[in-house]
Tab-separated table of C-alpha atoms in Angstrom:
chain	number	residue	atom	x	y	z
A	1	MET	CA	-70.046	-95.734	-10.514
A	2	LYS	CA	-70.934	-95.892	-6.811
A	3	ASN	CA	-67.239	-96.068	-5.819
A	4	LYS	CA	-66.464	-93.198	-8.188
A	5	GLU	CA	-69.047	-90.923	-6.591
A	6	LEU	CA	-67.889	-91.934	-3.105
A	7	ALA	CA	-64.323	-90.973	-4.065
A	8	ARG	CA	-65.620	-87.662	-5.446
A	9	THR	CA	-67.432	-86.941	-2.180
A	10	LEU	CA	-64.321	-87.731	-0.122
A	11	LYS	CA	-62.217	-85.440	-2.329
A	12	PHE	CA	-64.728	-82.648	-1.864
A	13	ILE	CA	-64.655	-83.114	1.902
A	14	LEU	CA	-60.843	-83.047	1.977
A	15	PHE	CA	-60.555	-79.936	-0.200
A	16	SER	CA	-63.331	-78.270	1.756
A	17	ALA	CA	-61.465	-79.130	4.968
A	18	SER	CA	-58.355	-77.452	3.541
A	19	ALA	CA	-60.515	-74.446	2.625
A	20	GLY	CA	-61.768	-74.515	6.202
A	21	ILE	CA	-58.184	-74.298	7.414
A	22	ILE	CA	-57.624	-71.299	5.121
A	23	GLU	CA	-60.810	-69.718	6.441
A	24	THR	CA	-59.836	-70.335	10.071
A	25	LEU	CA	-56.316	-68.949	9.587
A	26	ALA	CA	-57.727	-65.864	7.866
A	27	MET	CA	-60.210	-65.456	10.700
A	28	VAL	CA	-57.454	-65.704	13.325
A	29	LEU	CA	-55.318	-63.231	11.383
A	30	CYS	CA	-58.138	-60.713	11.146
A	31	GLU	CA	-59.377	-61.234	14.710
A	32	GLU	CA	-56.177	-61.703	16.681
A	33	VAL	CA	-53.386	-60.058	14.668
A	34	ILE	CA	-54.870	-57.242	12.600
A	35	LYS	CA	-57.784	-56.877	15.061
A	36	ILE	CA	-60.387	-55.776	12.534
A	37	PRO	CA	-63.529	-54.679	14.441
A	38	GLY	CA	-66.648	-56.774	13.922
A	39	HIS	CA	-66.644	-60.541	13.750
A	40	TYR	CA	-68.797	-60.489	10.611
A	41	VAL	CA	-66.191	-58.383	8.768
A	42	CYS	CA	-63.464	-60.883	9.568
A	43	TYR	CA	-65.776	-63.707	8.592
A	44	THR	CA	-66.529	-62.063	5.232
A	45	ILE	CA	-62.824	-61.792	4.376
A	46	ALA	CA	-62.162	-65.371	5.465
A	47	LEU	CA	-65.166	-66.638	3.511
A	48	VAL	CA	-64.034	-65.012	0.247
A	49	LEU	CA	-60.562	-66.556	0.559
A	50	SER	CA	-61.996	-70.012	1.268
A	51	ILE	CA	-64.411	-69.742	-1.693
A	52	LEU	CA	-61.569	-69.016	-4.123
A	53	TRP	CA	-59.480	-71.888	-2.723
A	54	ASN	CA	-62.364	-74.339	-2.743
A	55	PHE	CA	-63.509	-73.428	-6.247
A	56	THR	CA	-60.043	-73.784	-7.777
A	57	PHE	CA	-59.201	-77.207	-6.374
A	58	ASN	CA	-62.654	-78.804	-6.495
A	59	ARG	CA	-63.171	-77.752	-10.101
A	60	LYS	CA	-59.861	-79.259	-11.217
A	61	PHE	CA	-59.522	-82.359	-9.043
A	62	THR	CA	-62.902	-83.270	-7.512
A	63	PHE	CA	-65.264	-82.691	-10.431
A	64	GLN	CA	-62.461	-82.646	-13.051
A	65	SER	CA	-64.464	-80.188	-15.111
A	66	ALA	CA	-63.460	-78.483	-18.347
A	67	ALA	CA	-66.428	-76.129	-18.119
A	68	ASN	CA	-65.978	-72.451	-18.861
A	69	VAL	CA	-64.353	-70.918	-15.767
A	70	PRO	CA	-66.304	-67.620	-15.721
A	71	LYS	CA	-69.576	-69.527	-16.168
A	72	ALA	CA	-68.730	-71.995	-13.391
A	73	MET	CA	-67.597	-69.159	-11.119
A	74	ALA	CA	-70.830	-67.267	-11.858
A	75	LEU	CA	-72.877	-70.307	-10.810
A	76	VAL	CA	-70.845	-70.633	-7.604
A	77	PHE	CA	-71.351	-66.905	-6.989
A	78	LEU	CA	-75.087	-67.485	-7.474
A	79	PHE	CA	-74.987	-69.971	-4.588
A	80	TYR	CA	-73.319	-67.430	-2.322
A	81	ILE	CA	-75.819	-64.652	-3.100
A	82	PRO	CA	-78.209	-66.022	-0.463
A	83	PHE	CA	-75.703	-68.135	1.492
A	84	ALA	CA	-73.067	-65.473	2.256
A	85	PRO	CA	-75.488	-62.836	3.617
A	86	PHE	CA	-77.224	-65.484	5.711
A	87	THR	CA	-74.008	-66.783	7.295
A	88	ILE	CA	-72.623	-63.250	7.746
A	89	TRP	CA	-75.889	-62.341	9.491
A	90	LEU	CA	-75.641	-65.537	11.567
A	91	GLU	CA	-72.045	-64.670	12.526
A	92	HIS	CA	-73.130	-61.164	13.562
A	93	ILE	CA	-76.224	-62.269	15.508
A	94	LEU	CA	-74.612	-65.177	17.342
A	95	ALA	CA	-71.101	-63.796	17.934
A	96	ASP	CA	-71.472	-60.003	18.023
A	97	VAL	CA	-74.950	-59.700	19.516
A	98	ASN	CA	-75.376	-62.818	21.651
A	99	GLY	CA	-71.748	-63.328	22.621
A	100	TRP	CA	-71.208	-66.809	21.216
A	101	ASN	CA	-67.628	-67.883	20.676
A	102	GLU	CA	-66.805	-66.723	17.134
A	103	TYR	CA	-64.994	-69.972	16.291
A	104	ILE	CA	-68.002	-72.106	17.254
A	105	VAL	CA	-70.155	-69.977	14.949
A	106	LEU	CA	-67.473	-70.314	12.265
A	107	ALA	CA	-67.585	-74.115	12.584
A	108	ILE	CA	-71.385	-74.081	12.182
A	109	ASN	CA	-71.121	-71.942	9.060
A	110	MET	CA	-68.383	-74.151	7.609
A	111	ALA	CA	-70.497	-77.285	8.118
A	112	LEU	CA	-73.416	-75.606	6.345
A	113	ASN	CA	-71.094	-74.457	3.580
A	114	LEU	CA	-69.619	-77.923	2.984
A	115	SER	CA	-72.920	-79.809	2.773
A	116	LEU	CA	-74.937	-77.271	0.790
A	117	GLU	CA	-72.164	-76.316	-1.635
A	118	TYR	CA	-71.444	-79.963	-2.475
A	119	LEU	CA	-75.064	-80.442	-3.510
A	120	TRP	CA	-75.015	-77.218	-5.523
A	121	ASP	CA	-71.725	-78.018	-7.263
A	122	ASN	CA	-72.646	-81.622	-8.013
A	123	PHE	CA	-76.162	-81.044	-9.334
A	124	VAL	CA	-75.950	-77.504	-10.742
A	125	VAL	CA	-72.459	-76.134	-11.416
A	126	TYR	CA	-70.800	-79.283	-12.792
A	127	ARG	CA	-73.885	-81.347	-13.606
A	128	ASP	CA	-73.030	-81.747	-17.314
A	129	SER	CA	-69.263	-81.258	-17.221
A	130	LYS	CA	-67.944	-83.756	-14.668
A	131	ASP	CA	-64.879	-85.763	-15.730
A	132	THR	CA	-64.241	-83.720	-18.881
A	133	ASN	CA	-60.837	-82.120	-18.254
A	134	ASP	CA	-57.407	-83.482	-19.247
A	135	ILE	CA	-56.913	-85.283	-15.922
A	136	ALA	CA	-60.169	-87.222	-16.361
A	137	LYS	CA	-59.429	-88.004	-20.017
A	138	LYS	CA	-55.967	-89.388	-19.223
A	139	LYS	CA	-57.393	-91.524	-16.434
A	140	ALA	CA	-60.152	-92.840	-18.718
A	141	ALA	CA	-57.589	-93.659	-21.417
A	142	LYS	CA	-55.462	-95.636	-18.936
A	143	GLU	CA	-58.513	-97.546	-17.705
A	144	ALA	CA	-59.497	-98.339	-21.304
A	145	GLU	CA	-55.977	-99.599	-22.051
A	146	ALA	CA	-56.048	-101.808	-18.956
A	147	GLU	CA	-59.453	-103.233	-19.927
A	148	ALA	CA	-58.252	-103.910	-23.474
A	149	ALA	CA	-55.114	-105.644	-22.194
A	150	LYS	CA	-57.202	-107.788	-19.820
A	151	ALA	CA	-59.615	-108.729	-22.611
A	152	THR	CA	-56.707	-109.688	-24.876
A	153	ALA	CA	-55.125	-111.810	-22.143
A	154	ASP	CA	-58.453	-113.556	-21.436
A	155	GLU	CA	-58.914	-114.276	-25.139
A	156	MET	CA	-55.412	-115.703	-25.411
A	157	ARG	CA	-55.996	-117.952	-22.380
A	158	ALA	CA	-59.270	-119.184	-23.876
A	159	GLU	CA	-57.536	-119.988	-27.177
A	160	GLU	CA	-54.723	-121.804	-25.382
A	161	ALA	CA	-57.254	-123.848	-23.392
A	162	ALA	CA	-59.111	-124.799	-26.579
A	163	GLU	CA	-55.887	-125.838	-28.289
A	164	LEU	CA	-54.877	-127.878	-25.256
A	165	LYS	CA	-58.245	-129.665	-25.298
A	166	LYS	CA	-57.825	-130.537	-28.971
A	167	ALA	CA	-54.293	-131.795	-28.394
A	168	ARG	CA	-55.301	-133.995	-25.444
A	169	ILE	CA	-58.263	-135.457	-27.335
A	170	ALA	CA	-56.024	-136.132	-30.332
A	171	GLU	CA	-53.545	-137.866	-28.021
A	172	ILE	CA	-56.161	-140.142	-26.484
A	173	VAL	CA	-57.616	-140.992	-29.881
A	174	ALA	CA	-54.142	-141.904	-31.146
A	175	GLU	CA	-53.508	-144.041	-28.067
A	176	VAL	CA	-56.820	-145.856	-28.517
A	177	GLN	CA	-56.103	-146.478	-32.176
A	178	GLN	CA	-52.645	-147.823	-31.348
A	179	MET	CA	-54.023	-150.077	-28.630
A	180	ARG	CA	-56.665	-151.391	-31.027
A	181	ALA	CA	-53.971	-152.075	-33.620
A	182	ASP	CA	-51.933	-153.931	-31.012
A	183	GLY	CA	-54.937	-155.921	-29.830
A	184	TYR	CA	-55.115	-154.346	-26.360
A	185	CYS	CA	-58.259	-152.293	-26.773
A	186	PHE	CA	-60.952	-154.886	-26.047
A	187	ALA	CA	-61.758	-153.263	-22.692
A	188	TRP	CA	-62.395	-149.855	-24.289
A	189	ASP	CA	-64.561	-151.419	-26.955
A	190	GLU	CA	-66.647	-153.206	-24.345
A	191	ILE	CA	-67.525	-150.200	-22.165
A	192	SER	CA	-70.756	-148.304	-22.768
A	193	PRO	CA	-70.906	-145.062	-24.821
A	194	GLU	CA	-71.934	-143.183	-21.663
A	195	GLU	CA	-68.780	-144.282	-19.833
A	196	LYS	CA	-66.661	-143.401	-22.850
A	197	ALA	CA	-68.213	-139.912	-22.884
A	198	ALA	CA	-67.595	-139.553	-19.127
A	199	ARG	CA	-63.936	-140.510	-19.499
A	200	ILE	CA	-63.463	-138.061	-22.378
A	201	ALA	CA	-65.139	-135.335	-20.251
A	202	ASP	CA	-62.657	-136.073	-17.444
A	203	ILE	CA	-59.797	-135.659	-19.912
A	204	ILE	CA	-61.206	-132.302	-21.055
A	205	ASP	CA	-61.623	-131.138	-17.439
A	206	GLU	CA	-58.034	-132.097	-16.703
A	207	ALA	CA	-56.907	-130.144	-19.775
A	208	GLU	CA	-58.839	-127.059	-18.583
A	209	GLN	CA	-57.236	-127.231	-15.116
A	210	GLU	CA	-53.774	-127.530	-16.641
A	211	SER	CA	-54.442	-124.526	-18.875
A	212	VAL	CA	-55.518	-122.441	-15.873
A	213	MET	CA	-52.415	-123.461	-13.907
A	214	ALA	CA	-50.258	-122.593	-16.916
């Protein structure tokens, strides 16, 4: 579970980074090419494009959610009701009013966006619908098949080991009986029961090692 959530976090970071690239390119296009007046206007356009990109890919691949799209989008929109005006205001105050480099302010806003939106998505938007889409179901089915195959293989190995033990014990019993019939078993008859049990245990251990190697 811990590894799964770590992988989810890394996916979110990567998709958010790609959304950041979209946002930066849109910002450059608006600022440098189209030359739209007002840094906050350019930021607003770039932010909307990055939101759509981020929502689409994180919903499908990061949280693998089958939740109703309009409902999920409405919850994401709810996050941006306070966040977007705040960051647009921050862009205006720092870049337009105080003369900060607009791309430094953009980086600050993107860092805030990544950390806060992950928490919102994970614990609000997709809280009850993570790993419910077709991608997640196919992955779960493959993992279940692999676990079943492993369990079957382990069971077969255990059965083979048990059969090998029985066969080896039967062999030693037959040898002892034959030696007794031939008059060569006086040494075995003279040893203590504890030593006999120890020797049989050694035979069983040897059978187990051979089964593992097989």
